[in-house]
């Protein structure tokens, strides 16, 4: 099954994608992660993306769509979960064309809904392992021993630049203006599935699994 997860920043798309990868072996395609790797490696793509990401703005469509096109071409039949793409209706239309080109289909577009006040708390408390990308939260998912990553033992646990207050406000506005309209887009295509993203991560994953079966 090929799906995409969309929703506001901090809804839990990355967290739930990790569960899907573990349970179903799906290929995780996160445009945010791809940009962060490019920034870490200081590539031209990373340098361009950083200017937008740090401010909480969208990276231009042409750059993002070309990057996703390359990944889709390399899938070789593996099922996928798209996380953070598409981010606006133009990207949704581009995705359809890209999938046609490689003879793939999107089965469901899963929208994870979380109220705004909870999102701000999730984003400002998020911490990430620089070595393996594991995601934590200072209150709801702290490091087990307080300093090493539970997954890889890494010690460099950092806060994303775009999880600072000014960027969070911009990201929430960008979401409302550009990403939320994708709900209507996928509803019209009969692909929209809505999942309540409140409550703990395991409960949300059970809901997600049920929505995949239905
Ligand atoms: P991206 O990395 O995709 O950021 P995002 O969409 O803002 O989503 P997040 O990663 O912030 O949140 P998430 O929903 O994955 O939540 P998570 O699981 O981590 O994009 C970053 C930037 O890259 C964009 O702003 C843009 O500049 C650029 N970009 C990316 N894609 C683009 C595109 N297609 N076009 C143009 N530009 C693009 O969880 C968040 C926190 O909450 C964690 O601490 C977690 O532990 C906690 N948490 C998760 N679930 C729960 C739960 N159920 N209960 C309590 N806490 C929870």
XYZ file of N, CA, C and O in Angstrom, residues 88-172:
340
model
N 1.201 21.468 -0.726
C 0.222 22.412 -1.292
C -0.414 21.716 -2.503
O 0.039 20.626 -2.909
N -1.446 22.345 -3.055
C -2.186 21.674 -4.127
C -1.314 21.503 -5.373
O -1.380 20.466 -6.049
N -0.462 22.473 -5.670
C 0.418 22.332 -6.850
C 1.305 21.096 -6.692
O 1.522 20.338 -7.652
N 1.815 20.853 -5.477
C 2.636 19.652 -5.253
C 1.780 18.386 -5.346
O 2.245 17.338 -5.790
N 0.508 18.491 -4.925
C -0.401 17.338 -5.036
C -0.588 16.956 -6.500
O -0.551 15.772 -6.864
N -0.771 17.965 -7.340
C -0.947 17.693 -8.771
C 0.340 17.129 -9.366
O 0.316 16.189 -10.174
N 1.470 17.697 -8.929
C 2.757 17.207 -9.436
C 2.968 15.747 -9.026
O 3.465 14.937 -9.811
N 2.568 15.415 -7.795
C 2.744 14.037 -7.323
C 1.977 13.064 -8.216
O 2.486 11.993 -8.569
N 0.771 13.453 -8.573
C -0.038 12.566 -9.422
C 0.684 12.287 -10.744
O 0.758 11.138 -11.202
N 1.235 13.340 -11.326
C 1.941 13.178 -12.595
C 3.200 12.322 -12.417
O 3.492 11.444 -13.236
N 3.903 12.539 -11.311
C 5.141 11.768 -11.065
C 4.820 10.286 -10.888
O 5.521 9.414 -11.403
N 3.745 9.995 -10.146
C 3.384 8.594 -9.902
C 2.955 7.920 -11.200
O 3.311 6.773 -11.473
N 2.201 8.654 -12.026
C 1.801 8.123 -13.342
C 3.025 7.716 -14.143
O 3.065 6.661 -14.757
N 4.018 8.587 -14.096
C 5.220 8.373 -14.899
C 5.942 7.090 -14.503
O 6.540 6.421 -15.329
N 5.908 6.753 -13.198
C 6.608 5.534 -12.760
C 5.614 4.388 -12.495
O 5.969 3.392 -11.869
N 4.384 4.573 -13.003
C 3.382 3.504 -12.903
C 3.030 3.107 -11.477
O 2.906 1.918 -11.187
N 2.909 4.081 -10.613
C 2.548 3.797 -9.218
C 1.254 4.515 -8.892
O 0.854 5.458 -9.578
N 0.634 4.072 -7.802
C -0.645 4.632 -7.417
C -0.598 5.056 -5.948
O 0.091 4.431 -5.146
N -1.337 6.096 -5.621
C -1.466 6.478 -4.210
C -2.786 5.900 -3.705
O -3.841 6.161 -4.274
N -2.717 5.103 -2.608
C -3.946 4.471 -2.120
C -4.721 5.379 -1.177
O -5.937 5.481 -1.287
N -4.029 6.004 -0.237
C -4.747 6.839 0.744
C -3.927 8.070 1.117
O -2.695 8.003 1.181
N -4.645 9.148 1.391
C -4.013 10.369 1.906
C -4.536 10.544 3.326
O -5.714 10.837 3.530
N -3.680 10.325 4.297
C -4.124 10.297 5.692
C -3.802 11.625 6.384
O -2.637 12.023 6.470
N -4.863 12.265 6.841
C -4.722 13.564 7.500
C -4.716 13.345 9.003
O -5.658 12.782 9.558
N -3.648 13.782 9.678
C -3.577 13.658 11.144
C -3.945 15.005 11.761
O -3.280 16.008 11.530
N -5.006 14.975 12.540
C -5.557 16.214 13.108
C -5.148 16.378 14.575
O -5.330 15.462 15.376
N -4.575 17.528 14.915
C -4.222 17.848 16.313
C -4.515 19.335 16.531
O -4.193 20.153 15.666
N -5.122 19.713 17.672
C -5.411 21.138 17.905
C -4.139 21.983 18.021
O -3.121 21.497 18.511
N -4.285 23.245 17.599
C -3.138 24.159 17.533
C -2.382 24.275 18.866
O -1.155 24.229 18.887
N -3.107 24.408 19.996
C -2.393 24.629 21.266
C -1.479 23.452 21.599
O -0.382 23.620 22.116
N -1.904 22.243 21.239
C -1.068 21.070 21.506
C 0.146 21.035 20.575
O 1.226 20.583 20.939
N -0.036 21.546 19.350
C 1.062 21.524 18.373
C 2.245 22.348 18.865
O 3.395 21.931 18.752
N 1.944 23.532 19.401
C 3.025 24.416 19.839
C 3.842 23.738 20.946
O 5.071 23.785 20.936
N 3.144 23.076 21.859
C 3.855 22.372 22.936
C 4.715 21.238 22.394
O 5.855 21.033 22.803
N 4.164 20.494 21.432
C 4.921 19.375 20.860
C 6.178 19.869 20.150
O 7.254 19.296 20.288
N 6.017 20.962 19.387
C 7.151 21.445 18.583
C 8.237 22.063 19.466
O 9.424 21.798 19.275
N 7.811 22.870 20.440
C 8.837 23.562 21.237
C 9.570 22.580 22.153
O 10.713 22.829 22.534
N 8.948 21.441 22.474
C 9.617 20.467 23.350
C 10.329 19.358 22.589
O 10.944 18.477 23.188
N 10.274 19.397 21.255
C 10.897 18.311 20.476
C 12.429 18.422 20.508
O 12.992 19.495 20.426
N 13.091 17.289 20.618
C 14.545 17.213 20.497
C 14.854 16.057 19.547
O 14.108 15.071 19.492
N 15.979 16.175 18.832
C 16.307 15.192 17.795
C 17.756 14.744 17.962
O 18.621 15.561 18.296
N 18.000 13.466 17.717
C 19.385 12.973 17.762
C 20.063 13.327 16.445
O 19.577 12.950 15.375
N 21.186 14.048 16.524
C 21.856 14.483 15.301
C 22.442 13.291 14.545
O 22.572 13.305 13.328
N 22.764 12.227 15.256
C 23.388 11.088 14.593
C 22.380 10.233 13.833
O 22.567 9.947 12.657
N 21.263 9.839 14.462
C 20.359 8.890 13.803
C 18.986 9.479 13.497
O 18.163 8.826 12.858
N 18.710 10.690 13.960
C 17.422 11.328 13.640
C 16.275 10.912 14.554
O 15.143 11.346 14.351
N 16.535 10.094 15.568
C 15.456 9.691 16.492
C 14.857 10.945 17.140
O 15.570 11.895 17.451
N 13.535 10.921 17.314
C 12.816 12.112 17.799
C 12.355 11.901 19.235
O 11.803 10.853 19.579
N 12.593 12.921 20.073
C 12.205 12.876 21.490
C 11.356 14.092 21.825
O 11.191 14.999 21.021
N 10.853 14.095 23.045
C 10.155 15.273 23.551
C 10.526 15.432 25.012
O 10.523 14.446 25.755
N 10.842 16.660 25.431
C 11.359 16.841 26.791
C 10.360 16.374 27.857
O 10.753 15.920 28.916
N 9.054 16.449 27.564
C 8.063 16.036 28.571
C 7.469 14.661 28.271
O 7.377 13.815 29.162
N 7.080 14.415 27.007
C 6.321 13.187 26.729
C 7.196 12.017 26.273
O 6.782 10.872 26.349
N 8.425 12.318 25.780
C 9.305 11.211 25.391
C 10.761 11.602 25.658
O 11.545 11.824 24.726
N 11.107 11.701 26.942
C 12.484 12.097 27.255
C 13.476 10.957 26.994
O 13.072 9.797 26.874
N 14.750 11.300 26.921
C 15.800 10.277 26.795
C 15.755 9.396 28.037
O 15.603 9.912 29.159
N 15.918 8.079 27.845
C 15.782 7.179 29.003
C 16.809 7.487 30.081
O 16.493 7.504 31.257
N 18.072 7.738 29.684
C 19.073 8.008 30.727
C 19.420 9.492 30.827
O 20.410 9.858 31.459
N 18.613 10.328 30.165
C 18.799 11.774 30.313
C 19.854 12.393 29.421
O 19.892 13.601 29.273
N 20.759 11.569 28.793
C 21.750 12.218 27.928
C 22.080 11.480 26.633
O 22.483 12.120 25.665
N 21.902 10.159 26.584
C 22.223 9.445 25.338
C 20.963 9.088 24.565
O 19.931 8.777 25.159
N 21.090 9.108 23.228
C 19.980 8.679 22.380
C 19.646 7.219 22.691
O 20.540 6.369 22.742
N 18.357 6.912 22.884
C 17.947 5.530 23.200
C 18.282 4.584 22.040
O 18.519 3.400 22.255
N 18.266 5.099 20.799
C 18.450 4.229 19.637
C 19.913 3.973 19.325
O 20.311 2.835 19.083
N 20.748 5.048 19.296
C 22.125 4.847 18.821
C 23.176 5.208 19.870
O 24.364 5.054 19.615
N 22.736 5.720 21.011
C 23.702 6.074 22.059
C 24.345 7.441 21.847
O 25.166 7.874 22.663
N 23.980 8.126 20.737
C 24.567 9.440 20.427
C 24.328 10.435 21.557
O 23.367 10.317 22.324
N 25.232 11.437 21.624
C 25.119 12.413 22.723
C 24.692 13.791 22.230
O 24.438 14.674 23.038
N 24.650 13.967 20.879
C 24.304 15.289 20.344
C 22.795 15.341 20.085
O 22.307 14.980 19.021
N 22.076 15.752 21.106
C 20.619 15.833 21.011
C 20.272 17.315 20.901
O 20.591 18.080 21.808
N 19.671 17.720 19.788
C 19.533 19.158 19.530
C 18.078 19.557 19.279
O 17.208 18.703 19.067
N 17.865 20.874 19.319
C 16.547 21.420 18.975
C 16.623 21.964 17.555
O 17.552 22.720 17.220
N 15.668 21.593 16.700
C 15.663 22.102 15.326
C 15.522 23.630 15.329
O 14.767 24.175 16.133
N 16.232 24.303 14.392
C 16.126 25.772 14.322
C 14.688 26.205 14.076
O 14.254 27.238 14.568
N 13.949 25.401 13.306
C 12.576 25.820 13.001
C 11.589 25.430 14.108
O 10.391 25.632 13.973
N 12.094 24.893 15.219
C 11.231 24.644 16.382
C 11.334 25.782 17.402
O 10.855 25.671 18.536
N 11.998 26.878 17.013
C 12.039 28.063 17.881
C 10.732 28.851 17.658
O 10.125 28.765 16.577
N 10.296 29.647 18.667
C 8.950 30.249 18.622
C 8.598 31.003 17.336
O 7.510 30.817 16.788
N 9.508 31.857 16.798
C 9.146 32.673 15.615
C 8.839 31.767 14.431
O 7.893 32.005 13.671
N 9.654 30.720 14.250
C 9.442 29.834 13.094
C 8.172 29.015 13.256
O 7.485 28.725 12.279
N 7.855 28.641 14.502
C 6.643 27.838 14.720
C 5.423 28.620 14.247
O 4.551 28.075 13.544
N 5.366 29.909 14.591
C 4.207 30.728 14.180
C 4.099 30.746 12.653
O 3.028 30.516 12.073
N 5.225 30.984 11.974
C 5.191 31.018 10.502
C 4.747 29.667 9.952
O 3.915 29.588 9.039
N 5.285 28.574 10.507
C 4.942 27.240 9.974
C 3.444 26.961 10.120
O 2.831 26.361 9.243
N 2.876 27.376 11.260
C 1.435 27.136 11.450
C 0.620 27.960 10.452
O -0.388 27.478 9.905
